[in-house]
Coordinates of C-alpha atoms in Angstrom, one line a residue:
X1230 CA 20.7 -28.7 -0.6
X1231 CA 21.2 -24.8 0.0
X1232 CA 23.4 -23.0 -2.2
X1233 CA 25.2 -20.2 -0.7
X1234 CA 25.4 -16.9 -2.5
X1235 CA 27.0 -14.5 -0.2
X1236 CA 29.5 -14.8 2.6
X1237 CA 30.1 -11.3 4.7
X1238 CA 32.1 -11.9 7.9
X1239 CA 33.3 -9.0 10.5
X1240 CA 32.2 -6.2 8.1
X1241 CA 33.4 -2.9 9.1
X1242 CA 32.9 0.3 7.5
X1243 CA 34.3 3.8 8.4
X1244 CA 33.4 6.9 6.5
X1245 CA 34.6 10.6 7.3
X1246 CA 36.1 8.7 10.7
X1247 CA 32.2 7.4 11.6
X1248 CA 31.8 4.0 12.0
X1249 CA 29.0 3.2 10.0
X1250 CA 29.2 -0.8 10.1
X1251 CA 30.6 -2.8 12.8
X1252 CA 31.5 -6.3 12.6
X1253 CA 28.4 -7.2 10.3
X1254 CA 28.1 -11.1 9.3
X1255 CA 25.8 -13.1 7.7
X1256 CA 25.2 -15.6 4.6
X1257 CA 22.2 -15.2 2.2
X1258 CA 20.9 -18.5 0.1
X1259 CA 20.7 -19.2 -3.6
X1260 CA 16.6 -17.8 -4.2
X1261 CA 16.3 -16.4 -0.8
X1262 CA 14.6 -12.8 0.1
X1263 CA 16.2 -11.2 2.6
X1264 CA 15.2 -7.9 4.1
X1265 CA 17.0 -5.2 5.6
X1266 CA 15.1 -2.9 8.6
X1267 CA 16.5 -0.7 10.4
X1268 CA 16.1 3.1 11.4
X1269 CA 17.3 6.3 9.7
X1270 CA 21.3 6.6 9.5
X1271 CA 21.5 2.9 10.4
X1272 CA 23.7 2.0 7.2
X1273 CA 21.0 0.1 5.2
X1274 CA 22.2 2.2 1.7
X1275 CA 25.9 2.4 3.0
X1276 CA 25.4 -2.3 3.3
X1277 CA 24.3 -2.2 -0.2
X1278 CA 26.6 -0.3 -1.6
X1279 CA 29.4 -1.6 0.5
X1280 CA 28.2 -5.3 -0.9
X1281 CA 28.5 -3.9 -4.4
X1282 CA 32.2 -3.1 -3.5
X1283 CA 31.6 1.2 -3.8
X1284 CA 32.6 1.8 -1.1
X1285 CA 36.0 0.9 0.9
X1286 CA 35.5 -1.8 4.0
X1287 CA 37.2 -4.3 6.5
X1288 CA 36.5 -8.0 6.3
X1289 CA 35.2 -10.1 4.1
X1290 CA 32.5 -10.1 1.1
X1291 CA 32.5 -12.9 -0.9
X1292 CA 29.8 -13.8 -3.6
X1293 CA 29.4 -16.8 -5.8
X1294 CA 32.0 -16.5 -8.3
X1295 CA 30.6 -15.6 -11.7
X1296 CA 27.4 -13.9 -9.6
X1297 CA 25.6 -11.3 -12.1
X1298 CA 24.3 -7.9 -9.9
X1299 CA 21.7 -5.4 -10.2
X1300 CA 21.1 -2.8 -8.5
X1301 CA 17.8 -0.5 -8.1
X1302 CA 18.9 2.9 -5.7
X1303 CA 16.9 5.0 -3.7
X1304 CA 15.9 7.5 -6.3
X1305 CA 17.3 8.7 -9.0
X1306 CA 15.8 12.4 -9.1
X1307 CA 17.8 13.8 -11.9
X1308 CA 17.0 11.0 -14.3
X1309 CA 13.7 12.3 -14.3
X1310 CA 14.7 16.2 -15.0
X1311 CA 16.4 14.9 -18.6
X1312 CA 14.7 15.1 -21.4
X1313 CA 14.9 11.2 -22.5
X1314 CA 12.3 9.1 -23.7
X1315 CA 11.8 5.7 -22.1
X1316 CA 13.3 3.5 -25.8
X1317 CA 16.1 6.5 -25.2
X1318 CA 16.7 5.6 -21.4
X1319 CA 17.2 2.2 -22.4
X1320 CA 19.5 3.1 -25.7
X1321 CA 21.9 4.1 -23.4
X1322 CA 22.9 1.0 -21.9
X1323 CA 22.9 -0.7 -25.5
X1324 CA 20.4 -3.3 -25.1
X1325 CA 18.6 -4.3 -28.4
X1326 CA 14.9 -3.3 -28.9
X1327 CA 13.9 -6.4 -28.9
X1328 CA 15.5 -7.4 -25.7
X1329 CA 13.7 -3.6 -24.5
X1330 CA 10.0 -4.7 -25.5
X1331 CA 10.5 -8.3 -23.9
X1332 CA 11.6 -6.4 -20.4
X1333 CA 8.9 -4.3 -20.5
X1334 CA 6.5 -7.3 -20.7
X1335 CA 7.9 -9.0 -17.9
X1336 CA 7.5 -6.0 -15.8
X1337 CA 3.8 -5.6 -16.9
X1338 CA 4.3 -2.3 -18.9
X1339 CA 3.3 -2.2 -22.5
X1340 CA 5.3 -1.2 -26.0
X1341 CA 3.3 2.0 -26.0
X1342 CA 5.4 4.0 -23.2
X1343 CA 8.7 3.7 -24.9
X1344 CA 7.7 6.9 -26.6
X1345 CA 6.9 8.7 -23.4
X1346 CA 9.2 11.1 -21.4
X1347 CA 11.1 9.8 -18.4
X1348 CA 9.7 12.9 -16.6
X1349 CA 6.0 12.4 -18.0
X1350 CA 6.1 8.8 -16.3
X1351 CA 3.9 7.8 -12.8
X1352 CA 6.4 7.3 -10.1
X1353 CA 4.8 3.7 -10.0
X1354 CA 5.8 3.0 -14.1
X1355 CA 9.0 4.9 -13.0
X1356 CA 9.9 2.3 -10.7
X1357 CA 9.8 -0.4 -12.7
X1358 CA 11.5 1.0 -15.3
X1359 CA 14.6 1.1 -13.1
X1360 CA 13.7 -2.3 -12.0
X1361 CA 13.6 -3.2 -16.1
X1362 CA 17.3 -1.3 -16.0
X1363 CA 18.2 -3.5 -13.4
X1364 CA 17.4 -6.4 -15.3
X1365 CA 18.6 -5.9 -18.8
X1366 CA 22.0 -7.6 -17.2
X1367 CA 20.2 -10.7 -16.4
X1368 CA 21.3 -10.8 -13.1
X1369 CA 21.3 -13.4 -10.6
X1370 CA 20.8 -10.9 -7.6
X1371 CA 18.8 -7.7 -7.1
X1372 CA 19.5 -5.3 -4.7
X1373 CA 17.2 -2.9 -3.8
X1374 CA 17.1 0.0 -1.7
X1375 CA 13.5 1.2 -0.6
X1376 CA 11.9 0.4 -3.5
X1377 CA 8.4 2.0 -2.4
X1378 CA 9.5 5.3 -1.9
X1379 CA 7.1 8.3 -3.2
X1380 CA 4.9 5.4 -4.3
X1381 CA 1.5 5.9 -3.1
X1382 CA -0.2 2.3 -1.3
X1383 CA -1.9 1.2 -4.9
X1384 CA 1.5 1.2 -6.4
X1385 CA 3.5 -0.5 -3.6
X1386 CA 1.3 -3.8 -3.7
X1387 CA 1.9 -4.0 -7.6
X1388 CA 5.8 -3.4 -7.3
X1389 CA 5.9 -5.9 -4.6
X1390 CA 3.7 -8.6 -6.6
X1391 CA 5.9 -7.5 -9.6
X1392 CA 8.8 -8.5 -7.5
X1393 CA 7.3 -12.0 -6.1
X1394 CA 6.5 -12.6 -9.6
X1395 CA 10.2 -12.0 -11.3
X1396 CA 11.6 -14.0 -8.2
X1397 CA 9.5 -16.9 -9.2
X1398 CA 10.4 -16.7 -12.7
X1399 CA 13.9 -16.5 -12.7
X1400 CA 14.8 -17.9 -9.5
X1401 CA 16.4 -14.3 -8.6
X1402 CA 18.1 -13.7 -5.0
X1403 CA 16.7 -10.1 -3.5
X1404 CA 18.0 -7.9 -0.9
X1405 CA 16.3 -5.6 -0.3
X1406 CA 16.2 -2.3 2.3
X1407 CA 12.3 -1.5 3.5
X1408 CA 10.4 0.1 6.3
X1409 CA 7.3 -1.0 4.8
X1410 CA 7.0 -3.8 7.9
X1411 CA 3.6 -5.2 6.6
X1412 CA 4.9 -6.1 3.3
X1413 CA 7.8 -7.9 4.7
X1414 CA 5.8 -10.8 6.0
X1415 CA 4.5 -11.7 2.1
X1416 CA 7.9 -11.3 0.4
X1417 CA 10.8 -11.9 3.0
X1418 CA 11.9 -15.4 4.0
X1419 CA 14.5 -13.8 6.3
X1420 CA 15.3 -10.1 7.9
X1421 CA 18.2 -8.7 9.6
X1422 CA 18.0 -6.1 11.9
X1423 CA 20.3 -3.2 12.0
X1424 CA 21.8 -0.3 13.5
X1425 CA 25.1 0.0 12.6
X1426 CA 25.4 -3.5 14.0
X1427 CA 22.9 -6.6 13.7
X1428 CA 20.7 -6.4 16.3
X1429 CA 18.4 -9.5 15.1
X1430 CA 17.7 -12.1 12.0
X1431 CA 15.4 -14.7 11.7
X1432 CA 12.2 -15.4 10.3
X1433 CA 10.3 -12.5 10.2
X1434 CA 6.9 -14.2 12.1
X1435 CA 9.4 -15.4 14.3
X1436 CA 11.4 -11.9 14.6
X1437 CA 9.0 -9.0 14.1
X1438 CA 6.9 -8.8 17.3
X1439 CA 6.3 -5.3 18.3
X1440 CA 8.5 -5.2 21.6
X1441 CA 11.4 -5.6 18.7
X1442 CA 10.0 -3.9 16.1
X1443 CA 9.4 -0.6 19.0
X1444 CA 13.1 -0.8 20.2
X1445 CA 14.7 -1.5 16.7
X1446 CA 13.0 2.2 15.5
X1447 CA 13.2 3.8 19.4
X1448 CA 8.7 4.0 19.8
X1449 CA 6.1 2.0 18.8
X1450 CA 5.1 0.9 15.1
X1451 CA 1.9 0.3 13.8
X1452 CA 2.2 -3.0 11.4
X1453 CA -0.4 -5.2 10.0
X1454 CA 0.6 -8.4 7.7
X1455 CA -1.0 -8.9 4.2
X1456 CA -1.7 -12.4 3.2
X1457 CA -1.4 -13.7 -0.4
X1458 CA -4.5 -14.8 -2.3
X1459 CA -5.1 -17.8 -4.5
X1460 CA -3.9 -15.8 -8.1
X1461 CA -0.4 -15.1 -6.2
X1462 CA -1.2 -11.4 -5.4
X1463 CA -1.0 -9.9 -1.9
X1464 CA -4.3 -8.3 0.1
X1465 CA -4.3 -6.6 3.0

């Protein structure tokens, strides 16, 4: 039986007098991944913030009462200009050492790079850092918003297996905002489309052919899916 999460009906969202949103609904399921495409100024960020009640909107947002959120954003650029170490990054929000060293383990870093510099840090090992931020709430949901970007092609497979991997493990629900297409097919059980509006959800085997995928970003996209092997990982 499928356990609803999130309810957004007739989402609208206006900044500066722009309509960025337009009468957005959907629903996403306890455990589901759910991807967001879309183009450039399409309101992917504006969504997840709006979902994480930042920013003012019209309709309705309803999560599952109780629901634990975090969040992983774009890039934080300044973070890495401050002189903190990584045990210093995470003394901020309070959380125990203990608690610190068993987050690192589940996102495959070891005890060793609490003593390193934010700044010093791959942007790779950076990225799971804020994805071990995002976690120190033990949340329910994640939302994240490009997760891959200024990561080279080595790094992107690991985040994404790192994410398939904490999924699994604590039954998490993900959102997440991509326009890595090829990795959708290994981690998404179901995309929306949008520009502004929703132009398509489904299945992405069922939704991503490239007549959509070309008139979703306005030309034609190269994409080629990556298929999981036998230890869980994903290949090309």
């Amino acid at each position: 039986m499928k356990n609803t999460i999130l309810k957004v009906k007739n989402l609208n969202v206006e900044l500066e007098g722009e309509k960025i949103l337009e009468e957005l609904s959907f629903e996403v399921e306890e455990g589901e991944v759910l991807a967001i495409l879309g183009p450039n100024g399409a309101g992917k960020t504006v969504l997840l913030k709006t979902l994480l009640s930042l920013l003012p909107y019209q309709g309705e947002i309803e999560w599952k009462e109780g629901v634990e959120i975090g969040y992983v954003p774009q890039r934080l650029p300044f973070i890495k200009d401050v002189p903190l170490s990584v045990k210093e990054f995470f003394d901020l929000g309070k959380i125990p050492i203990n608690e610190t060293k068993g987050i690192l383990k589940s996102i495959g870093l070891k005890e060793g790079i609490l003593k390193k510099k934010i700044g010093d840090l791959s942007s790779g090992q950076f990225q799971r850092i804020l994805i071990g931020w995002a976690l120190s709430s033990k949340p329910k949901v994640l939302l994240f918003d490009e997760p891959l970007t200024g990561i080279d092609i080595g790094g992107q497979e690991t985040v994404y297996n790192l994410l398939e991997k904490l999924r699994k493990e604590n039954n998490l629900t993900i959102l997440f905002v991509t326009h890595e297409l090829s990795i959708v097919y290994s981690l998404a059980d179901r995309i929306i489309c949008l520009n502004k509006r929703m132009l398509c959800s489904g299945v992405p085997k069922e939704i991503l052919t490239p007549e959509r995928i070309s008139d979703l970003y306005s030309g034609q996209v190269k994409f080629y899916q990556h298929r999981h092997l036998d230890d869980g990982t994903v290949s090309p």
